[in-house]
Coordinates of C-alpha atoms and ligand atoms in Angstrom, one line a residue:
M1 CA 48.4 94.3 163.0
D2 CA 49.3 95.0 159.2
N3 CA 52.8 96.7 160.2
T4 CA 53.8 97.7 156.5
N5 CA 54.2 101.4 155.8
I6 CA 54.8 102.6 158.9
T7 CA 56.7 106.1 158.6
I8 CA 58.8 107.2 161.7
L9 CA 59.9 111.2 161.5
K10 CA 62.3 112.7 164.8
I11 CA 61.8 116.5 164.8
G12 CA 65.1 118.0 166.2
G13 CA 65.3 119.7 169.7
S14 CA 67.3 122.1 168.0
V15 CA 64.4 123.0 165.6
I16 CA 61.4 123.1 168.0
T17 CA 63.5 124.9 170.8
D18 CA 65.9 127.6 171.4
K19 CA 68.6 125.3 171.9
S20 CA 71.0 127.8 173.0
A21 CA 68.8 128.4 176.1
D22 CA 69.8 127.2 180.0
D23 CA 65.9 126.5 180.2
G24 CA 62.9 125.2 178.5
A25 CA 62.5 127.8 175.7
A26 CA 59.9 126.5 172.6
R27 CA 59.8 127.9 169.4
I28 CA 56.2 127.7 168.9
N29 CA 56.0 129.0 165.7
Q30 CA 58.1 126.3 164.2
I31 CA 56.1 123.6 166.2
E32 CA 53.0 125.0 164.5
R33 CA 54.5 124.8 161.1
I34 CA 56.0 121.5 161.7
A35 CA 52.2 120.1 162.7
S36 CA 50.5 122.1 159.7
E37 CA 53.2 120.3 157.5
I38 CA 52.4 116.8 159.3
A39 CA 48.9 117.3 158.5
G40 CA 48.8 116.4 155.4
F41 CA 50.2 113.1 155.5
E42 CA 47.8 110.2 155.6
G43 CA 50.0 107.1 156.5
K44 CA 50.6 105.4 159.6
L45 CA 53.2 107.7 161.5
I46 CA 55.1 107.8 164.4
I47 CA 56.6 110.9 165.8
V48 CA 59.8 111.3 168.0
H49 CA 60.8 114.9 169.0
G50 CA 64.0 116.0 170.8
A51 CA 64.6 117.3 174.0
G52 CA 66.3 120.8 173.2
S53 CA 66.6 123.0 176.0
F54 CA 63.8 121.3 177.7
G55 CA 66.4 118.6 178.8
H56 CA 69.7 118.8 177.7
P57 CA 70.5 121.9 180.0
Q58 CA 68.8 120.1 183.0
V59 CA 70.5 116.6 182.6
K60 CA 73.8 118.8 182.6
R61 CA 72.6 120.8 185.6
F62 CA 72.3 117.8 187.6
G63 CA 75.0 115.8 186.0
L64 CA 72.8 113.0 185.0
T65 CA 75.2 111.5 182.6
G66 CA 77.1 110.5 185.1
K67 CA 75.2 110.2 188.4
F68 CA 72.0 109.0 189.5
D69 CA 69.9 112.0 190.7
H70 CA 66.0 112.0 192.1
E71 CA 65.2 115.4 191.9
G72 CA 67.4 115.7 188.9
S73 CA 65.6 112.9 187.0
V74 CA 62.0 114.2 187.9
I75 CA 62.6 117.7 186.9
T76 CA 63.9 116.7 183.7
H77 CA 61.2 114.6 183.0
M78 CA 58.6 116.9 184.0
S79 CA 60.2 119.6 181.6
V80 CA 60.3 117.2 178.5
R81 CA 56.7 116.4 179.0
K82 CA 55.9 120.3 178.8
L83 CA 57.5 120.3 175.3
N84 CA 55.6 117.3 174.5
T85 CA 52.3 118.3 175.6
M86 CA 52.9 121.6 173.2
V87 CA 53.9 119.8 170.2
V88 CA 51.1 117.1 170.8
E89 CA 48.4 120.0 171.7
A90 CA 49.8 122.0 168.1
L91 CA 49.5 118.6 166.1
N92 CA 46.0 118.3 167.2
S93 CA 45.1 121.7 166.4
A94 CA 46.3 120.7 163.3
G95 CA 44.4 118.2 162.9
V96 CA 46.6 115.2 163.4
N97 CA 45.0 112.7 166.1
A98 CA 48.0 112.8 167.8
L99 CA 48.8 111.2 171.7
P100 CA 52.0 111.4 173.7
V101 CA 53.4 108.2 174.7
H102 CA 56.0 109.3 177.3
P103 CA 59.3 107.0 177.3
M104 CA 59.5 107.2 181.0
A105 CA 56.0 105.2 181.7
C106 CA 57.1 102.2 178.8
T107 CA 60.7 101.9 178.9
V108 CA 63.4 100.8 180.9
S109 CA 67.2 100.7 179.8
N110 CA 70.3 98.7 180.9
N111 CA 73.6 101.0 181.0
S112 CA 71.9 103.9 179.0
R113 CA 70.4 101.4 176.3
I114 CA 66.7 100.5 175.9
K115 CA 66.6 97.0 177.2
N116 CA 62.7 96.7 176.9
M117 CA 59.8 99.3 175.5
F118 CA 56.6 98.3 176.0
L119 CA 54.6 98.7 172.4
D120 CA 51.4 97.6 172.6
Q121 CA 49.7 100.8 173.0
I122 CA 51.9 102.5 169.8
E123 CA 50.4 99.8 167.9
E124 CA 46.8 99.9 168.9
M125 CA 46.9 103.7 168.2
L126 CA 48.5 103.3 164.8
A127 CA 45.9 100.7 164.0
N128 CA 43.1 102.7 165.1
G129 CA 44.2 106.0 163.3
F130 CA 46.3 108.0 166.3
V131 CA 49.9 109.5 165.8
P132 CA 52.0 108.2 168.6
V133 CA 54.6 111.1 170.0
L134 CA 57.4 109.9 171.8
H135 CA 60.4 112.3 172.8
G136 CA 63.6 112.0 174.6
D137 CA 63.1 111.3 178.2
M138 CA 64.7 110.3 181.7
V139 CA 63.9 106.1 181.6
M140 CA 64.4 104.2 184.4
D141 CA 67.4 101.9 183.9
I142 CA 68.3 98.7 185.4
E143 CA 71.9 99.3 186.3
L144 CA 72.0 103.3 186.6
G145 CA 68.8 104.1 188.4
T146 CA 67.8 106.1 185.6
S147 CA 69.4 107.3 182.2
V148 CA 68.9 109.6 179.3
L149 CA 67.1 108.2 176.6
S150 CA 67.9 110.0 173.4
G151 CA 65.3 110.5 170.7
D152 CA 68.0 109.5 168.4
Q153 CA 68.2 106.0 170.2
I154 CA 64.4 105.5 170.3
V155 CA 64.3 106.1 166.4
P156 CA 65.9 102.9 165.3
Y157 CA 64.8 100.9 168.2
L158 CA 61.4 101.7 166.9
A159 CA 62.3 101.1 163.2
I160 CA 63.3 97.7 164.1
Q161 CA 60.8 96.9 166.6
M162 CA 58.1 97.6 164.1
K163 CA 59.3 97.2 160.8
A164 CA 59.1 100.8 159.9
S165 CA 59.4 101.2 156.2
R166 CA 60.6 105.2 156.0
I167 CA 62.7 106.6 158.5
G168 CA 63.4 110.7 158.6
I169 CA 65.7 112.4 161.0
G170 CA 64.9 116.1 160.8
S171 CA 67.5 118.3 162.4
A172 CA 69.0 121.9 161.7
E173 CA 71.2 121.3 159.2
E174 CA 70.6 120.5 155.7
G175 CA 72.4 117.1 156.2
V176 CA 75.4 115.5 157.4
L177 CA 78.2 118.2 156.2
D178 CA 81.8 117.4 155.0
D179 CA 84.3 119.8 155.8
R180 CA 83.5 122.4 153.4
G181 CA 79.8 122.5 154.4
E182 CA 78.6 120.6 151.9
V183 CA 75.8 117.8 152.4
I184 CA 77.1 114.6 152.0
P185 CA 75.0 112.7 149.9
I186 CA 75.5 109.0 151.6
I187 CA 76.8 107.6 154.3
N188 CA 77.3 104.1 154.8
N189 CA 80.1 101.5 155.8
G190 CA 82.2 101.9 153.2
N191 CA 83.0 105.5 153.7
F192 CA 82.1 105.9 157.3
D193 CA 85.9 105.9 158.1
K194 CA 86.8 108.6 156.1
I195 CA 83.6 110.8 156.7
K196 CA 84.1 110.4 160.9
A197 CA 86.6 113.3 161.2
Y198 CA 84.0 115.8 160.2
L199 CA 81.3 114.8 162.6
G200 CA 81.5 116.3 166.0
G201 CA 78.8 116.8 169.0
S202 CA 76.3 119.4 168.9
A203 CA 77.3 123.5 168.9
N204 CA 74.6 124.2 171.8
T205 CA 74.2 121.7 174.6
D206 CA 73.4 118.1 173.9
V207 CA 74.1 115.4 176.2
T208 CA 73.3 112.5 173.8
G209 CA 76.3 113.2 170.7
G210 CA 74.9 115.5 168.2
M211 CA 75.5 114.8 164.7
L212 CA 77.8 111.7 165.5
G213 CA 75.7 110.0 167.6
K214 CA 72.9 110.1 165.1
V215 CA 75.0 109.1 162.3
L216 CA 76.0 106.0 164.5
E217 CA 72.7 105.4 165.2
L218 CA 71.2 105.1 161.9
L219 CA 74.4 103.1 160.8
E220 CA 73.9 100.6 163.1
L221 CA 70.0 100.1 162.3
S222 CA 71.0 99.8 158.7
E223 CA 73.3 97.2 159.7
Q224 CA 70.9 95.4 161.2
S225 CA 67.7 96.1 159.1
N226 CA 68.9 96.8 155.9
S227 CA 67.0 100.0 156.0
T228 CA 68.0 103.8 154.7
S229 CA 67.4 106.6 156.7
Y230 CA 67.9 110.3 155.9
I231 CA 69.2 113.1 157.7
F232 CA 67.7 116.7 156.5
N233 CA 67.1 120.1 157.4
A234 CA 63.6 120.1 159.4
G235 CA 64.0 124.2 159.6
N236 CA 63.4 124.7 156.5
T237 CA 59.7 125.2 155.3
G238 CA 58.4 122.4 153.3
N239 CA 61.1 119.8 153.8
I240 CA 58.8 117.1 156.3
S241 CA 56.0 117.5 154.0
E242 CA 58.4 116.2 151.0
F243 CA 60.0 113.6 153.2
L244 CA 56.9 112.6 154.1
N245 CA 55.4 112.3 150.5
G246 CA 58.6 110.1 149.5
K247 CA 61.0 112.6 148.3
N248 CA 64.6 111.6 149.9
I249 CA 66.5 114.7 151.1
G250 CA 69.7 115.2 152.9
T251 CA 72.1 112.8 153.7
A252 CA 70.9 108.8 153.4
I253 CA 72.5 106.7 156.0
G254 CA 72.2 102.8 154.4
T255 CA 72.6 101.4 151.8
R256 CA 70.4 103.1 149.2
T257 CA 71.3 106.1 147.5
I258 CA 69.2 109.5 147.4
Ligands
ADP301 N1 79.3 116.8 160.3 C1 78.4 117.5 160.6 N2 77.2 118.1 159.9 C2 76.2 118.8 160.6 N3 76.3 118.9 161.6 C3 77.0 118.6 162.6 C4 78.4 117.9 162.3 N4 78.9 117.8 163.2 C5 78.7 118.4 164.2 N5 77.5 119.1 163.9 C6 76.4 119.7 164.7 O1 75.4 118.9 165.3 C7 74.3 119.4 165.2 C8 72.7 118.6 164.8 O2 72.6 117.7 166.4 P1 72.1 118.1 167.6 O3 72.3 119.6 168.2 O4 71.9 117.1 168.7 O5 70.7 118.2 167.1 P2 69.2 117.7 167.5 O6 68.7 118.7 167.9 O7 68.1 117.6 166.0 O8 69.5 116.3 168.0 C9 74.2 120.5 164.2 O9 73.7 121.6 164.5 C10 76.3 120.8 164.4 O10 76.5 121.7 165.3
MG302 MG1 70.7 115.8 169.6

């Protein structure tokens, strides 16, 4: 298929859920507002959303980053599915032909890194005018039984496999911030060592590394594929539609500048 001009957009769990809650609390107004911004976009689009309070507290409660647990794996997967259903329904209500793609059903990891993701249905969805909607999930793991798969890991994997031309990670901050709270315009291998002191995990429950986790994934992506991705605030009305319309906002990770 024609793989050109695919956009991958991640929507942080920090935006579409109340991440300070210890069980799934959706921010339905934000989900609907984001769906309407996405509805204006015409191009090929893959959406990945985070798990927020539908995944992180459950993973923590069952200790799933350290041990295998049947019940915890099922409960966490079923919980993130619920959030995914809300996102997919809101997108369809806004006029986007969105379809769910659950990583649990198409991915195998090896020691928490994606070993293989079945992409044929995503390719066919894009070719036929659908918007696949993936999410952070529990997945089968050949070493660990099951493991947590972060949306932040799905984005660069898909970007490479699908040769995406535009990659955006919408989270709850204006970008990657320095020690004074200012947005760092660009992060690459040249300045990462200076900047990493400013990077931390999440202020809320996040088992997949918070902002540092995102930056590490996207730096690795820029090395492997020479692409630039953007971390911006998806909580601000208008940012998602501006990003989809080609405006570079937030922090650029990679070689290109804002
Ligand atoms: N230098 C930094 N700049 C911005 N956010 C940071 C930084 N260091 C740590 N963080 C934290 O990382 C959070 C974003 O990561 P996370 O909570 O995992 O978001 P998401 O739900 O979008 O994946 C921010 O809200 C903030 O609490
Ligand atoms: Mg996160």
